[in-house]
Structures are given as structure tokens and as C-alpha cells.
Coordinates of C-alpha atoms in Angstrom, one line a residue:
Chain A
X30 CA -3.7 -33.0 1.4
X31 CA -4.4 -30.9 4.3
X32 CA -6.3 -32.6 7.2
X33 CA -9.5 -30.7 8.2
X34 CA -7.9 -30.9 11.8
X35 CA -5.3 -29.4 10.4
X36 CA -6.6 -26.2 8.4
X37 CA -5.1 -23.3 9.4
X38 CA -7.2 -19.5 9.8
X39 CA -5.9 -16.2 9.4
X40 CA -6.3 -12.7 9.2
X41 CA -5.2 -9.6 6.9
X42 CA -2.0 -8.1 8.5
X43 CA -3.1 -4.1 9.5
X44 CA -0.4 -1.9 11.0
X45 CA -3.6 -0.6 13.4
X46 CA -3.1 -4.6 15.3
X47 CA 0.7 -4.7 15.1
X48 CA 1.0 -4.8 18.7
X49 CA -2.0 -6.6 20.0
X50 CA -0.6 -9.6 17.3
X51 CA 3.1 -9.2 19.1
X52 CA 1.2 -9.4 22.8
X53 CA -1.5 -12.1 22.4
X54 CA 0.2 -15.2 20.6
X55 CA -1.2 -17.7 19.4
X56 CA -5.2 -16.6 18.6
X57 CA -4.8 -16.7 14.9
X58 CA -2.5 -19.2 12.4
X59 CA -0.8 -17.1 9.9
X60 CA -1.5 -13.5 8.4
X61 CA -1.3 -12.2 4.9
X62 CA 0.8 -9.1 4.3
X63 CA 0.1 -6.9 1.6
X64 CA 3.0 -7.1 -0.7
X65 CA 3.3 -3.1 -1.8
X66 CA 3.0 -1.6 1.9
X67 CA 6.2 -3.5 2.5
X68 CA 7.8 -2.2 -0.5
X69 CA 9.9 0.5 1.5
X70 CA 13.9 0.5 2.1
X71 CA 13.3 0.3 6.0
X72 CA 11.7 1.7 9.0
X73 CA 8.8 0.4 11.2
X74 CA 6.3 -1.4 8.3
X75 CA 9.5 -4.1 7.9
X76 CA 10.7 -4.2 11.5
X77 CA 6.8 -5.2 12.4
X78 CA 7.1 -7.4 9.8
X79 CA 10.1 -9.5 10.7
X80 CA 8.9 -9.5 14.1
X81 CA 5.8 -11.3 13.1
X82 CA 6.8 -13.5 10.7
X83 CA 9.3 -14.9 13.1
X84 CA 6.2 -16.0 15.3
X85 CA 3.7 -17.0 12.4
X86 CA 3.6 -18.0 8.8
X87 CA 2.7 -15.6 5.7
X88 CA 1.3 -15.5 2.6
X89 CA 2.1 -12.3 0.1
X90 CA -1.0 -10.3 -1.1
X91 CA -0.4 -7.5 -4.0
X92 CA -2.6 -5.5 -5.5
X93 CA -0.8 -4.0 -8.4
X94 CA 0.8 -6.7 -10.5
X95 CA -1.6 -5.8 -13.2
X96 CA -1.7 -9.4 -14.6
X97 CA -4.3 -8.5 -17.3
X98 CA -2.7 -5.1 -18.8
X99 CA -1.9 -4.5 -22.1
X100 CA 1.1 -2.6 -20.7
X101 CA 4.3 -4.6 -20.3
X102 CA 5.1 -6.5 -17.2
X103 CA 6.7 -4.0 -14.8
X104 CA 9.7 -5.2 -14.1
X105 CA 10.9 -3.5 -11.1
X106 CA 7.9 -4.3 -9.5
X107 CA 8.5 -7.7 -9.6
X108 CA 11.9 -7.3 -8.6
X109 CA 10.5 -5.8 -5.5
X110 CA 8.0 -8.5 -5.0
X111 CA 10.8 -11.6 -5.5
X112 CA 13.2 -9.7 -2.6
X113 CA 10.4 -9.3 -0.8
X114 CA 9.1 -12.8 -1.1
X115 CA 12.9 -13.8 -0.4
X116 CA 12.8 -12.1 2.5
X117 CA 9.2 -13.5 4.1
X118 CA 9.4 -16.9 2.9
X119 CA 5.4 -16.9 2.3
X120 CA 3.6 -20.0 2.0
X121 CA 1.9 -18.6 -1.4
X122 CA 2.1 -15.4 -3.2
X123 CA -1.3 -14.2 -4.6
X124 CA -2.5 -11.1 -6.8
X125 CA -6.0 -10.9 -8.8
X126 CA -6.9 -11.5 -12.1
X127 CA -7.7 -7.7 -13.2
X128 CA -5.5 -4.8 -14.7
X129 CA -5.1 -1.9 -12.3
X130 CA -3.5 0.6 -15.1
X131 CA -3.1 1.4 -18.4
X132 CA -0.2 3.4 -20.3
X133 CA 2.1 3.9 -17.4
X134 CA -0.5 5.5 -15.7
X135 CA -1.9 3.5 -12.1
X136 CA -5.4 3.6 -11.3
X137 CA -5.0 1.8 -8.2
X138 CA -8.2 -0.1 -8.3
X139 CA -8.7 -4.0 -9.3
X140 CA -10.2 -3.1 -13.0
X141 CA -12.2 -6.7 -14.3
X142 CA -11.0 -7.7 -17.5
X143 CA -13.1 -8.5 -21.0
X144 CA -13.4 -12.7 -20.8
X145 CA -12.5 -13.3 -23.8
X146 CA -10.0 -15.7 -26.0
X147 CA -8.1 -12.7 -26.5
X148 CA -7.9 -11.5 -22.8
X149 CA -7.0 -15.1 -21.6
X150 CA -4.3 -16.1 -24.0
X151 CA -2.5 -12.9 -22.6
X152 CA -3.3 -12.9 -19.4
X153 CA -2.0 -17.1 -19.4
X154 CA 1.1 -15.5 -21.4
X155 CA 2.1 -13.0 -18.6
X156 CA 0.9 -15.8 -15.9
X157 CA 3.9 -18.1 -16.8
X158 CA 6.4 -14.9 -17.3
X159 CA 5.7 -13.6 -13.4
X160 CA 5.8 -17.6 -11.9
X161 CA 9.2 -18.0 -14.1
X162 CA 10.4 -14.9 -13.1
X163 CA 9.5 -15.2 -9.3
X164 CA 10.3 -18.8 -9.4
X165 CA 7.0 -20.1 -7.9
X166 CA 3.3 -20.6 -8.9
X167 CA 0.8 -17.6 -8.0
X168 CA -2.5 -17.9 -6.7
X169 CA -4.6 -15.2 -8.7
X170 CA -7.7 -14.0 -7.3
X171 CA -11.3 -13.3 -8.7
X172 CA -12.5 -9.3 -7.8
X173 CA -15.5 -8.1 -7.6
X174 CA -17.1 -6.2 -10.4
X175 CA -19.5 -3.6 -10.6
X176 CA -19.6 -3.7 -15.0
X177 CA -20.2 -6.7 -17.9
X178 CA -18.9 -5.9 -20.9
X179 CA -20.8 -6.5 -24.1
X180 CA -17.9 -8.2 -25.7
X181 CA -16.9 -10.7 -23.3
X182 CA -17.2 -14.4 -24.7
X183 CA -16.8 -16.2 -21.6
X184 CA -18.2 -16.0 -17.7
X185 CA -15.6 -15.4 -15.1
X186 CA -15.3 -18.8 -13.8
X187 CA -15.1 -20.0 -17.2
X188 CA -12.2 -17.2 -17.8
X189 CA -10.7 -18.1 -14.2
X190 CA -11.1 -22.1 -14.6
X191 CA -9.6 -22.1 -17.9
X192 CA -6.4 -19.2 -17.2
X193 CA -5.2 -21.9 -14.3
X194 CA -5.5 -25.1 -16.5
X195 CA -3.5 -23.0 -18.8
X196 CA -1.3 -20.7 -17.1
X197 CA -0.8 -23.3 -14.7
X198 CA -1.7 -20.8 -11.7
X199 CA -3.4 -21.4 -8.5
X200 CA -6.7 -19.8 -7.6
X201 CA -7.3 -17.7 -4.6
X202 CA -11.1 -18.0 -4.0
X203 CA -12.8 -15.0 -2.4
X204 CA -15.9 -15.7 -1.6
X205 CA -17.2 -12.3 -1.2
X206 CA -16.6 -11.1 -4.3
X207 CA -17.9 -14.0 -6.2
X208 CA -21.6 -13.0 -3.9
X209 CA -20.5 -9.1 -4.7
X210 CA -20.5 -10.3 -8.3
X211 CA -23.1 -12.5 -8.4
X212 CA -25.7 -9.8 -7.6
X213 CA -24.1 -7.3 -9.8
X214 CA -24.6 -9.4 -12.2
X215 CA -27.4 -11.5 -11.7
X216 CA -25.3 -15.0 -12.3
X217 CA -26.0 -17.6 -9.9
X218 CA -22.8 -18.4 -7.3
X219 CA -23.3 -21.7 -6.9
X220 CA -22.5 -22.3 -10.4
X221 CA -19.5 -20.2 -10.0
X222 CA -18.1 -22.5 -7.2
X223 CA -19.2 -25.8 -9.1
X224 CA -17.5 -24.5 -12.1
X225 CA -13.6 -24.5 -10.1
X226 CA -11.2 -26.7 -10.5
X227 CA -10.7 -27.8 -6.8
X228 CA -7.1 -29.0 -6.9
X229 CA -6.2 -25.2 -8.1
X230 CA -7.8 -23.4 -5.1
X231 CA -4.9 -22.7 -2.2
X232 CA -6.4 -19.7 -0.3
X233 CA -9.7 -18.3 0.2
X234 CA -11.0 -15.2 1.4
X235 CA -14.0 -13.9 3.6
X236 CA -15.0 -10.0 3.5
X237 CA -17.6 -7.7 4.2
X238 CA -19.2 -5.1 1.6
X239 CA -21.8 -2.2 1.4
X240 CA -25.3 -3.1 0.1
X241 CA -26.2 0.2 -2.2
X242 CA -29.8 -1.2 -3.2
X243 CA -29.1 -1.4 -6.8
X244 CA -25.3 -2.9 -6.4
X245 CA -23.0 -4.1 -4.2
X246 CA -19.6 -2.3 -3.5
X247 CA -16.5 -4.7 -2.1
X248 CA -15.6 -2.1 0.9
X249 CA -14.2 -4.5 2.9
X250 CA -15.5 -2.5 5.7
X251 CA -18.2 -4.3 7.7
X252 CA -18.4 -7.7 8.7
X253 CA -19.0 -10.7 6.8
X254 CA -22.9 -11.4 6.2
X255 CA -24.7 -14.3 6.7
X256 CA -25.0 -14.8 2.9
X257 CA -21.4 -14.9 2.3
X258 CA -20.7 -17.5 5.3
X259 CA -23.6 -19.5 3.9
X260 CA -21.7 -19.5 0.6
X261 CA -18.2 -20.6 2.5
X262 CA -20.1 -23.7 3.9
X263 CA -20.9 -24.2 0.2
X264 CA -17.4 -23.8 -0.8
X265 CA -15.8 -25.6 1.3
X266 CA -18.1 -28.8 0.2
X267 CA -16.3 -28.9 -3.1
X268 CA -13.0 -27.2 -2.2
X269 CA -12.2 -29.2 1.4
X270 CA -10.1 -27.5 4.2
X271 CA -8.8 -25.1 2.1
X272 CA -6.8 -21.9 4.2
X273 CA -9.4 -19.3 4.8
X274 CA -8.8 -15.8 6.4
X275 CA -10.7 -12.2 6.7
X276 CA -10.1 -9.2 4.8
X277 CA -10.8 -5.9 6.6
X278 CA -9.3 -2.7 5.1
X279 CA -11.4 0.0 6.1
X280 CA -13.1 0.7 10.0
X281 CA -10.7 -1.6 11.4
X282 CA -12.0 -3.4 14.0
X283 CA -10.6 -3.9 17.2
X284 CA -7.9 -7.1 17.0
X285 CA -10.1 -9.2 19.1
X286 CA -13.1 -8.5 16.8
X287 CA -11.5 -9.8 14.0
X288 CA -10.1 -13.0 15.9
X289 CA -13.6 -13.8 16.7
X290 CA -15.1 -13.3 13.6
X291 CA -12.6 -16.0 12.0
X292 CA -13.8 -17.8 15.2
X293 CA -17.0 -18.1 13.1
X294 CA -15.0 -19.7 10.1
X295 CA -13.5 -22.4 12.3
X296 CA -17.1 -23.4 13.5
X297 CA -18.3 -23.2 10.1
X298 CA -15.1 -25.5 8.9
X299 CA -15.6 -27.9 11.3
X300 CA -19.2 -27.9 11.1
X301 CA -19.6 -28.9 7.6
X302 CA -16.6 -30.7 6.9
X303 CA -15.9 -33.4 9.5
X304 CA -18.0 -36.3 10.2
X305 CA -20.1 -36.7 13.2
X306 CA -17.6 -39.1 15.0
X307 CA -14.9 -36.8 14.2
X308 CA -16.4 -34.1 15.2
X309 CA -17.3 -35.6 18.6
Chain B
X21 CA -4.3 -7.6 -28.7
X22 CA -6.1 -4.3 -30.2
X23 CA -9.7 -5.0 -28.9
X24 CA -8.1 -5.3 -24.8
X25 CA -5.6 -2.3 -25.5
X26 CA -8.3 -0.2 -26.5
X27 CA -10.4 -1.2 -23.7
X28 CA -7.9 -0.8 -21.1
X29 CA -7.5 3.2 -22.8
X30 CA -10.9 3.7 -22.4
X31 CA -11.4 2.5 -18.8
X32 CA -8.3 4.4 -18.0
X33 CA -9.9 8.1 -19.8
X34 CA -13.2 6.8 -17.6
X35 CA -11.5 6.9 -14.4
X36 CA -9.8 10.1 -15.2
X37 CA -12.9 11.8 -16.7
X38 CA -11.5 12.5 -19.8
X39 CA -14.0 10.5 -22.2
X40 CA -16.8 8.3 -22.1
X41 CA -16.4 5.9 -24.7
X42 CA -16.3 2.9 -22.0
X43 CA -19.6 3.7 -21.5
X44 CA -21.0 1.8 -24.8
X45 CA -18.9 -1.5 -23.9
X46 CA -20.8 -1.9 -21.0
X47 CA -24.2 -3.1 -20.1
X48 CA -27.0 -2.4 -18.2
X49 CA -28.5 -5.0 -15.5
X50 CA -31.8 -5.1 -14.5
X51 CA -31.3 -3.1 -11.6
X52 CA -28.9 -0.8 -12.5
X53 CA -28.1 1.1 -15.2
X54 CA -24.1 1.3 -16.8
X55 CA -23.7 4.9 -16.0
X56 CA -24.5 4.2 -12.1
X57 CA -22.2 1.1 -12.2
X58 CA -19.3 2.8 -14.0
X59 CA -19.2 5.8 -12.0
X60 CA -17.9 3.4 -8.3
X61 CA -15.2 3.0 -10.5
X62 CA -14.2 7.1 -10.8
X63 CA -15.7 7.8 -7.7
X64 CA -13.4 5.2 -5.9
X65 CA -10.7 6.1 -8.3
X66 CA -10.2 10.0 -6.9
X67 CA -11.3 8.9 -3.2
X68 CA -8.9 6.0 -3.0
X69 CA -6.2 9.0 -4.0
X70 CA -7.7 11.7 -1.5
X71 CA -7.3 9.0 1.1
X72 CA -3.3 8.7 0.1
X73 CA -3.1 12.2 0.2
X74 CA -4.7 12.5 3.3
X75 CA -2.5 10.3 5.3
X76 CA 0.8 11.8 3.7
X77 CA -0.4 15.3 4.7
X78 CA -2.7 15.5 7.8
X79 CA -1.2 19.1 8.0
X80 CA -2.0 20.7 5.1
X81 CA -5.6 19.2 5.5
X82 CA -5.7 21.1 8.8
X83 CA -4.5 25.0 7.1
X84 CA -7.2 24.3 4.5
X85 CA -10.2 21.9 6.1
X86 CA -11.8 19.5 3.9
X87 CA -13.7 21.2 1.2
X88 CA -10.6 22.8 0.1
X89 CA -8.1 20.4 0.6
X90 CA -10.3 17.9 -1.5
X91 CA -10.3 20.6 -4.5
X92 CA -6.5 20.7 -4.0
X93 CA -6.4 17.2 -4.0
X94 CA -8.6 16.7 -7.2
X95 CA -6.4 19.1 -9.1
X96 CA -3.0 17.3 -8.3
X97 CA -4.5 14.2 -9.5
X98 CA -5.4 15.6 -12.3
X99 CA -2.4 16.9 -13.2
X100 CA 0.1 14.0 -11.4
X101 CA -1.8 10.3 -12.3
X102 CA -0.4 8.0 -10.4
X103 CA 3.0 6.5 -11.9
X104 CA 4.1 4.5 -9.1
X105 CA 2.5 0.8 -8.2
X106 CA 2.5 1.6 -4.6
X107 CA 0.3 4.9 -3.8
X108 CA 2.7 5.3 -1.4
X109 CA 4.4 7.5 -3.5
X110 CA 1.6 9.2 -5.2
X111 CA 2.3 12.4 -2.9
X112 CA 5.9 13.3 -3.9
X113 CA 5.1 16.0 -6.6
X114 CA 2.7 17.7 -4.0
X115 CA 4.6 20.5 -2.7
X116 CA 6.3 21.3 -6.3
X117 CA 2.7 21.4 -7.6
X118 CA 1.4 23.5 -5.1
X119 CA 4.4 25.9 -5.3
X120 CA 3.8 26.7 -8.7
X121 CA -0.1 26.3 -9.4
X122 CA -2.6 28.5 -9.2
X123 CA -4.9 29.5 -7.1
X124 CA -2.4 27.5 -4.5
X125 CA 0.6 29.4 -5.8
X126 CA -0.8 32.3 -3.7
X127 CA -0.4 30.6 -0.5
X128 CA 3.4 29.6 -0.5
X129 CA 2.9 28.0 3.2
X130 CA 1.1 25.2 2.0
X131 CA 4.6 23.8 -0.7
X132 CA 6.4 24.6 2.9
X133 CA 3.8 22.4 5.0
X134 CA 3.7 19.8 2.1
X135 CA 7.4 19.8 1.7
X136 CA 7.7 19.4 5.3
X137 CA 5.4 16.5 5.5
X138 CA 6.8 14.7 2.5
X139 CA 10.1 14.8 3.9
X140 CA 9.0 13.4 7.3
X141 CA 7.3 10.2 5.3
X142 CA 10.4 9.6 3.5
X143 CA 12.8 9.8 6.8
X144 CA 9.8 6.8 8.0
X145 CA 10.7 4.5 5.9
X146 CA 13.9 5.4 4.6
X147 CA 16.2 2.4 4.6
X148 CA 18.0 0.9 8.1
X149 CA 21.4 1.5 9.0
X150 CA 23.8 0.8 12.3
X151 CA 24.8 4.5 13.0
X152 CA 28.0 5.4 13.8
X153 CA 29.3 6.4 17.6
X154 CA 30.8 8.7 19.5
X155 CA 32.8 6.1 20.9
X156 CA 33.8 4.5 17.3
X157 CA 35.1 7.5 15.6
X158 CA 36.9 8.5 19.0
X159 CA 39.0 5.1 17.8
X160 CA 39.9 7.0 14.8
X161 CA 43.7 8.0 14.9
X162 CA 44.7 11.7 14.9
X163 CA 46.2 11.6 11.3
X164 CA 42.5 10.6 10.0
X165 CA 40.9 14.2 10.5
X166 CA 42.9 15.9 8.0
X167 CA 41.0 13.6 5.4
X168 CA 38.1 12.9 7.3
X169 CA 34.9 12.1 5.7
X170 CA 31.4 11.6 7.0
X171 CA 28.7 9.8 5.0
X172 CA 24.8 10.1 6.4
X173 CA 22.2 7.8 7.3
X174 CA 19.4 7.2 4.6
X175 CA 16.9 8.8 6.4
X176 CA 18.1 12.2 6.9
X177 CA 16.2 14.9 5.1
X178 CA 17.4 18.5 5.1
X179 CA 15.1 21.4 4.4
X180 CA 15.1 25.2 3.9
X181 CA 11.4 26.6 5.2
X182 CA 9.9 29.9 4.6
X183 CA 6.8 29.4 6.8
X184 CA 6.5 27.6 10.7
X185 CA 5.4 24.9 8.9
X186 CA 7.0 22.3 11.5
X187 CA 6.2 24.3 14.3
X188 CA 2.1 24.5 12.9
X189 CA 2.5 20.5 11.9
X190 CA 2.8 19.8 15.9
X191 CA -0.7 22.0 16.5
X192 CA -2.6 20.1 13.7
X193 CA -4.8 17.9 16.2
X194 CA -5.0 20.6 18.4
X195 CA -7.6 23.1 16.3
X196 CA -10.2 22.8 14.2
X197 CA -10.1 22.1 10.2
X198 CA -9.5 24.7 8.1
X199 CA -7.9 26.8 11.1
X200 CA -4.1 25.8 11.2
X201 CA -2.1 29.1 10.8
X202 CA 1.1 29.1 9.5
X203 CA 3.5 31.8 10.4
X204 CA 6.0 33.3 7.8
X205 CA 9.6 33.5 8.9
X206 CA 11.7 36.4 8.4
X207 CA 13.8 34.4 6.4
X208 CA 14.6 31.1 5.1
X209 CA 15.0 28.5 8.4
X210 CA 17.1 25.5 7.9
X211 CA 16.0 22.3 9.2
X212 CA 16.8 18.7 10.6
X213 CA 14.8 15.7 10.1
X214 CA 16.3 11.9 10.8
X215 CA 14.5 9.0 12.3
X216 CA 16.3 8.2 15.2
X217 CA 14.9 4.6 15.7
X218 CA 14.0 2.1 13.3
X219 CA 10.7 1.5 14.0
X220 CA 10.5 4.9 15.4
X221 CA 8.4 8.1 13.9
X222 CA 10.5 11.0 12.3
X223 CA 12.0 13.8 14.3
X224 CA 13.1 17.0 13.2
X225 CA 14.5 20.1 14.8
X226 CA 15.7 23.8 13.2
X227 CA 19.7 24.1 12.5
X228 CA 21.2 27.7 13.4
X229 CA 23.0 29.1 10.2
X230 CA 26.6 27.7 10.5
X231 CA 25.0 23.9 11.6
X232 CA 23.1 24.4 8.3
X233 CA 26.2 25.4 6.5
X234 CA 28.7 22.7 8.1
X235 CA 26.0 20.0 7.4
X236 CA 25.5 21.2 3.5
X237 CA 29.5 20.9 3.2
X238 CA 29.5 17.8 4.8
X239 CA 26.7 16.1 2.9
X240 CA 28.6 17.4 0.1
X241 CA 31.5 15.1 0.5
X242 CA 33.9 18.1 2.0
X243 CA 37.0 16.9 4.9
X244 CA 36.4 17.8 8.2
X245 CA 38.9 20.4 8.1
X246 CA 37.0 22.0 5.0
X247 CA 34.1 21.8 7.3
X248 CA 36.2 23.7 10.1
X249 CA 36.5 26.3 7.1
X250 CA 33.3 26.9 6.5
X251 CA 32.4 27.6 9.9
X252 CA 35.0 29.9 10.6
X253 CA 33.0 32.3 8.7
X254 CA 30.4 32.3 11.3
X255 CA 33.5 32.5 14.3
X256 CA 35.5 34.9 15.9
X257 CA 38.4 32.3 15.6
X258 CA 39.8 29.6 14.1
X259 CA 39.7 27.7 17.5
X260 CA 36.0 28.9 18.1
X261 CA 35.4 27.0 14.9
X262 CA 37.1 24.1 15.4
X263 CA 35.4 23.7 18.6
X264 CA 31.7 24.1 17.1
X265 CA 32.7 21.8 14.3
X266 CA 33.8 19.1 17.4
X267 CA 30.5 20.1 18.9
X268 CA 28.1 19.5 16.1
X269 CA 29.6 16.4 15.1
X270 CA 28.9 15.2 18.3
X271 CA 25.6 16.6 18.4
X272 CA 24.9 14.5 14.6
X273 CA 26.7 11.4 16.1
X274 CA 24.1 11.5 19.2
X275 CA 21.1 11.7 17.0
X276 CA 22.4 9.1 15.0
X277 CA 22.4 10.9 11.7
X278 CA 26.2 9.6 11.0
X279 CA 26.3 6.4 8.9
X280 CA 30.1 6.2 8.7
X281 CA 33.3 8.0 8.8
X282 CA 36.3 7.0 5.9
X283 CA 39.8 9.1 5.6
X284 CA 42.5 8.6 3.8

């Protein structure tokens, strides 16, 4: 069980901070590579990334695992994703719990799935495939949604609470997108955090998003809001010192932005989760 | 498994604009209604793919500024959906596309700009090798050139370009959008392009006639002395060729475009 003193902060790995990360040691625990940028033969993406994983530890993000297709696993993509995971030695290697194609075709976005009996006994199906095949549990995370569909049986945290019971897969936890959601669909997220499993939650994520009026798009390019830390606090309460980090993929900040906006996590951390004489 | 197949089929026809049947799956909140919900979804799709296209070709986006290169970009991903998990490689049917599509057809410099570009990206992060050196195939003994065999570094890209594309490529930042001209040759130029570094960018350089030639026969596997051959066509002697041939295999060896050398 990870000590509260002991819970450990980090930040997505962008190529635009490569340097800054090799010259100022030390201001952030570990960083989370996405798996597919470093999906190339060679050249500087994997020489930066050597270099940095030498200094700190890693976890493995992807994107396009597609975990909730219809389309059969793609096999060379995992290939790709074990020798890379051989070669970074990450603490955990997540993806989300979407499809992001259909019929060979890639759509490149995080598409949410029906939650239904049907959707989950396939989706648990192709869970234990990839973790036998990569030889190691996943964490699989919720998305953000901008559509409900008619048919679906369950809520997402039902869907997400039941697929790791049953999959036996870990849960990375953004808590972004379960606010994004939340007033997408008008579902209260406290309920969503109260409805996960604790012991399955490994990694969780902070982001910013754009505010359209009517709905709320995961852009990943602002800050985080004072809602969504507000949330973390909560989370945290039931999850404990989990590994928390920032997600910025678009306007990308300057390095030391970023390191003080996860600055804001560790006061938050340590603010609601140790006890007054420890935090003295 | 039907119901999620057929669901999966029509989000993918949403995204792509070819049907609509997605539409009566979804539901309406109270704010918002489905069809303003669904369309982030195809919006993001063909912007997420601009983007990719964007960074793989900041040159052709200069020759044709944004308006047009977003009409060129819808069309190629309309034609060429993404088959790759990584849009990494979304790009590569670009410059084929262009060269044989119209209205784009009509303006062969953009396949050589996007051909150009492509090749750049794929000497980037084209897979690391320990070059070989002057100095290590100087150890070789004199009996080995007769058979002598050069194989290339992964990164090394060789291309045949009507237009200045390369030369227009290095202006790109330098003018406004839209403006980047690209000047025709008077014939086919042969060009270069390696990485010399591994964490370096991609260089490239143009090859005079008989470098392009030697280069083609060596990629193709041919003994030095067949190299020698081939450039004796471009000499006035046998010892004029052997002498370029010495020269431009130094010349490879220096840029570190040589992976290894076998004979026998």
C-alpha cells in the first residue's frame, strides 16, 4: 500500500519539454509516454526516450488498442506495444475502455461504447487476451463522452466496475472526464466515484477541457478547473494516495507551468489525505 | 455480437459522413440535442487528421495556404481512411494521391513537395544504425574490392524531383501562406536525404547524374567494380571513373549513409 508520503506526481511526456525535463532533474516523479508516438524504428522520439527513462520511471499510455471493437485484436499492434513495454520497463501500461475503429478503418478518436451485457462480456473477453498476451494486467481508462445511447443497460461506472471484477483489469481514473461526462450527461460524479472498486484504481488523471455552453469537449488544452480539483479531493477520499499526473496535449504550456500545476495536486494530496499531526 | 458490430458500422459511416443511422441510437439531453453532440465526434474526426497532415507537410500548406490545403486534406481523407493505429502514418499515400487526383493533378509540384516531405519524415525516424567509416573499410584487404558490396543505413531515402521542391521547403517560414512558389526543373533532379544523427533532423542534398547512377547500382546490390562501370559512362577514362567512384564512396561514408561493407 503506497504511503501518502510516498505518492508519487507526474506529468504527460511532450517532445515540446524534452529538454527542459533532461536540464531541471528532479521537479516531477515519473512521466507517462504515449505508447504509439514511440512506435518508430529509431531516431530522436526513442533516443529522448531512453534518456529519460534512465532518470525517472514510466508508465505506457496508448490510445489505439481499441479494447471494445468488434474488429479482431490487432495483433501487430500489440506486438509493438509488448517490445515497447520490454524496452521501458513501465510501472503500468494503460489504454481506455472505448473502440477507436471499425472494419480496418481507424478513426483515431476514443469512441464510448454501448454498456451493455453484450458490450462487457466482449470487451472482459479481449481484456484477458491483451494481459495474456502482454503478460501483465492493464489499467483501462474511462473517456469522456459527448453521446448516450438508447440501448445501453448499464451506467459507465457500472460497465467500468463490473469489466475489472471480471476482466480482472485495473482502472485508470480520470477525473476529468468523469466531470466532462458527468455534465454531458447529467449523471451525478460523486456517484461515479463511490461506485469504484478502490483496490482496482492504479493511476489517475487531471486535465483541462473547453466549456461549449451546451457540452463539454475533453481538449486537454487549458488548465485544470477548480471543479475537477474539487472532484480529486473527493477522489482521493475513497481511492487513497493513488499516482496522479496532468494531461496536456494541445497549447502546451511552458515545462514549468505544468510542474506547478501538479504542484497544486501535491497540496491537494497532502491536504486531504494526511492527518493533522502528519501533516505538521 | 450483432447489436455492437452494427453500432460500431454506424459510428464509423458517422465520422466519415457517409450515413446517419447513428443518429437514432442516440439521445438527446436536456441541453443539447444528439445532432450537436454527434457532430464533435466528425468535426474532431477530419481535424484530428488535418492536424497529422499538417505536421507531415508544413510545405505544401505553405504553396497552397489554409483554405486550400484543408480542401486537399478533406479529400485525401476521404479517399485514404486511416489504416494504420498510429496517425503517424496516415500521410504516406499523399503525394501518390495528389499525383493522380484531380483538380490537384494539375499542379504536379505539390506530389513533388509531398513526396519530398514524406521522405524527410521517414529518414526521422527511420531505424538506428552504427555507420560504417572511412577508417574501417580502409582495413579492408585489396582482394575485397573486386566483390565489394555496400549495404545502406535505414534512413536513406532517394528521390527523383521534377519541381525545387527541397529548395522551396527551406523558404516555407519565410513567406506568407498560400505564397510558396515552386520552380520546375528542366529535368528530373536526383536527390539525397539521410539523417546523419540519431536524434538529429533529416538532411538532404541534390546528386549530380553519375552520383545518382552509382548510388542506384549500389543500392541495387551491384560490386564496386560494377559501380566503377557504371560511371565510366559519365568519364573520359576508366581511371577518371575509378577515381569518382573512390570519391563518392568517401563522400557516402562521411555522411554516414554506409551501414556496412561485405565481399567475398
Amino acid at each position: 500500500m503506497t504511503k501518502v508520503a510516498d505518492m508519487q506526481f507526474g506529468l504527460g511526456l511532450r517532445h515540446q519539454h524534452y529538454q527542459e525535463i533532461a536540464d531541471q532533474p528532479g521537479q516531477v516523479d515519473w512521466f507517462e509516454a504515449l505508447s504509439e508516438n514511440y512506435m518508430v524504428a529509431g531516431g530522436r522520439p526513442l533516443v529522448w526516450l531512453d534518456r529519460i527513462r534512465r532518470d525517472y520511471p514510466m508508465v505506457l499510455h496508448g490510445v489505439s488498442l481499441s479494447i471494445g471493437a468488434s474488429d479482431p485484436l490487432d495483433l501487430d499492434y500489440l506486438a509493438q506495444l509488448k517490445a515497447l513495454a520490454a524496452r521501458v520497463e513501465p510501472r503500468v501500461v494503460s489504454d481506455h475502455l472505448c473502440f477507436t475503429g471499425h472494419a480496418g478503418i481507424n478513426l483515431h478518436d476514443l469512441l464510448p461504447l454501448p454498456y451493455t451485457e453484450e458490450a462487457l462480456a466482449h470487451v472482459a473477453t479481449r481484456v484477458a487476451r491483451v494481459q495474456d498476451f502482454l503478460g501483465r494486467r492493464i489499467l483501462l481508462e474511462n473517456v469522456s463522452s459527448y453521446v448516450r445511447y438508447a440501448e445501453s443497460q448499464l451506467s459507465e461506472w457500472e460497465f467500468l466496475a463490473a469489466l475489472s471484477e471480471r476482466a480482472d483489469c485495473d482502472i485508470l481514473l480520470d477525473v476529468n472526464n468523469i466531470y466532462v461526462s458527468a455534465f454531458n450527461h447529467e449523471f451525478d460524479p460523486r456517484a461515479y466515484i463511490a461506485a469504484i472498486p478502490p483496490a482496482r484504481v492504479k493511476q489517475i488523471h487531471l486535465a483541462g477541457h473547453s466549456h461549449m455552453g451546451t457540452h463539454i469537449i475533453d481538449t486537454h488544452d487549458h488548465p485544470v478547473i477548480d471543479d475537477v480539483w474539487t472532484l480529486y479531493a473527493e477522489a482521493l477520499r475513497r481511492f487513497g494516495p493513488v499516482p496522479t499526473m496532468i494531461e496536456r496535449d494541445d497549447d502546451i504550456p511552458p515545462y514549468a507551468d505544468l510542474v506547478a500545476e501538479l504542484e497544486r495536486a501535491r497540496r491537494i494530496a497532502a491536504a486531504t489525505l494526511m492527518t493533522p499531526e502528519k501533516a505538521a | 455480437m450483432n447489436a455492437l458490430v452494427t453500432l460500431q458500422a454506424e459510428f464509423s459511416a458517422w465520422m466519415r459522413g457517409s450515413a446517419d443511422t447513428l443518429r437514432a441510437r442516440v439521445l438527446d439531453t436536456e441541453k443539447a440535442d444528439r445532432d450537436t453532440l454527434l457532430r464533435v465526434y466528425r468535426d474532431a474526426y477530419a481535424l484530428r487528421l488535418i492536424e497529422a497532415l499538417t505536421t507531415d507537410y508544413p510545405g505544401l500548406l505553405a504553396m497552397a495556404g489554409p483554405a486550400e490545403f484543408d480542401m486537399m486534406a478533406r479529400a485525401y481523407i476521404a479517399a485514404h481512411p486511416s489504416r494504420h493505429p498510429s496517425v503517424r502514418w496516415f500521410g504516406r499515400d499523399l503525394a501518390d494521391f495528389l499525383a493522380v487526383t484531380p483538380p490537384f493533378a494539375g499542379t504536379p509540384d505539390a506530389a513533388d513537395m509531398a513526396r519530398f516531405e514524406w521522405a524527410l519524415g521517414e529518414a526521422f525516424d527511420a531505424a538506428d544504425t552504427e555507420p560504417l567509416t572511412f577508417e574501417q573499410l580502409a582495413g579492408a584487404p585489396p582482394e575485397a574490392w573486386a566483390t565489394l558490396r555496400l549495404s545502406f543505413v535505414p534512413a536513406l531515402r532517394r528521390l527523383s524531383l521534377s519541381y525545387q521542391a527541397p529548395q522551396a521547403w527551406q523558404r516555407r517560414d519565410t513567406v506568407p501562406p498560400g505564397e510558396l512558389d515552386v520552380s520546375a526543373e528542366d529535368g528530373a533532379v536526383d536527390w539525397l536525404i539521410w539523417r546523419p544523427a540519431a536524434d538529429g533532423d533529416a538532411q538532404f542534398r541534390s546528386m549530380a547524374p553519375d552520383e545518382a547512377a552509382a548510388l542506384d547500382a549500389a543500392l541495387g546490390g551491384a560490386p564496386f567494380p560494377e559501380i566503377c562501370a557504371v560511371l565510366s559512362a559519365y568519364a573520359d577514362s576508366a581511371e577518371a571513373a575509378a577515381e569518382r567512384a573512390a570519391g563518392l564512396l568517401r563522400a557516402w561514408l562521411d555522411a554516414g549513409v554506409v551501414d556496412d561493407a561485405a565481399w567475398g
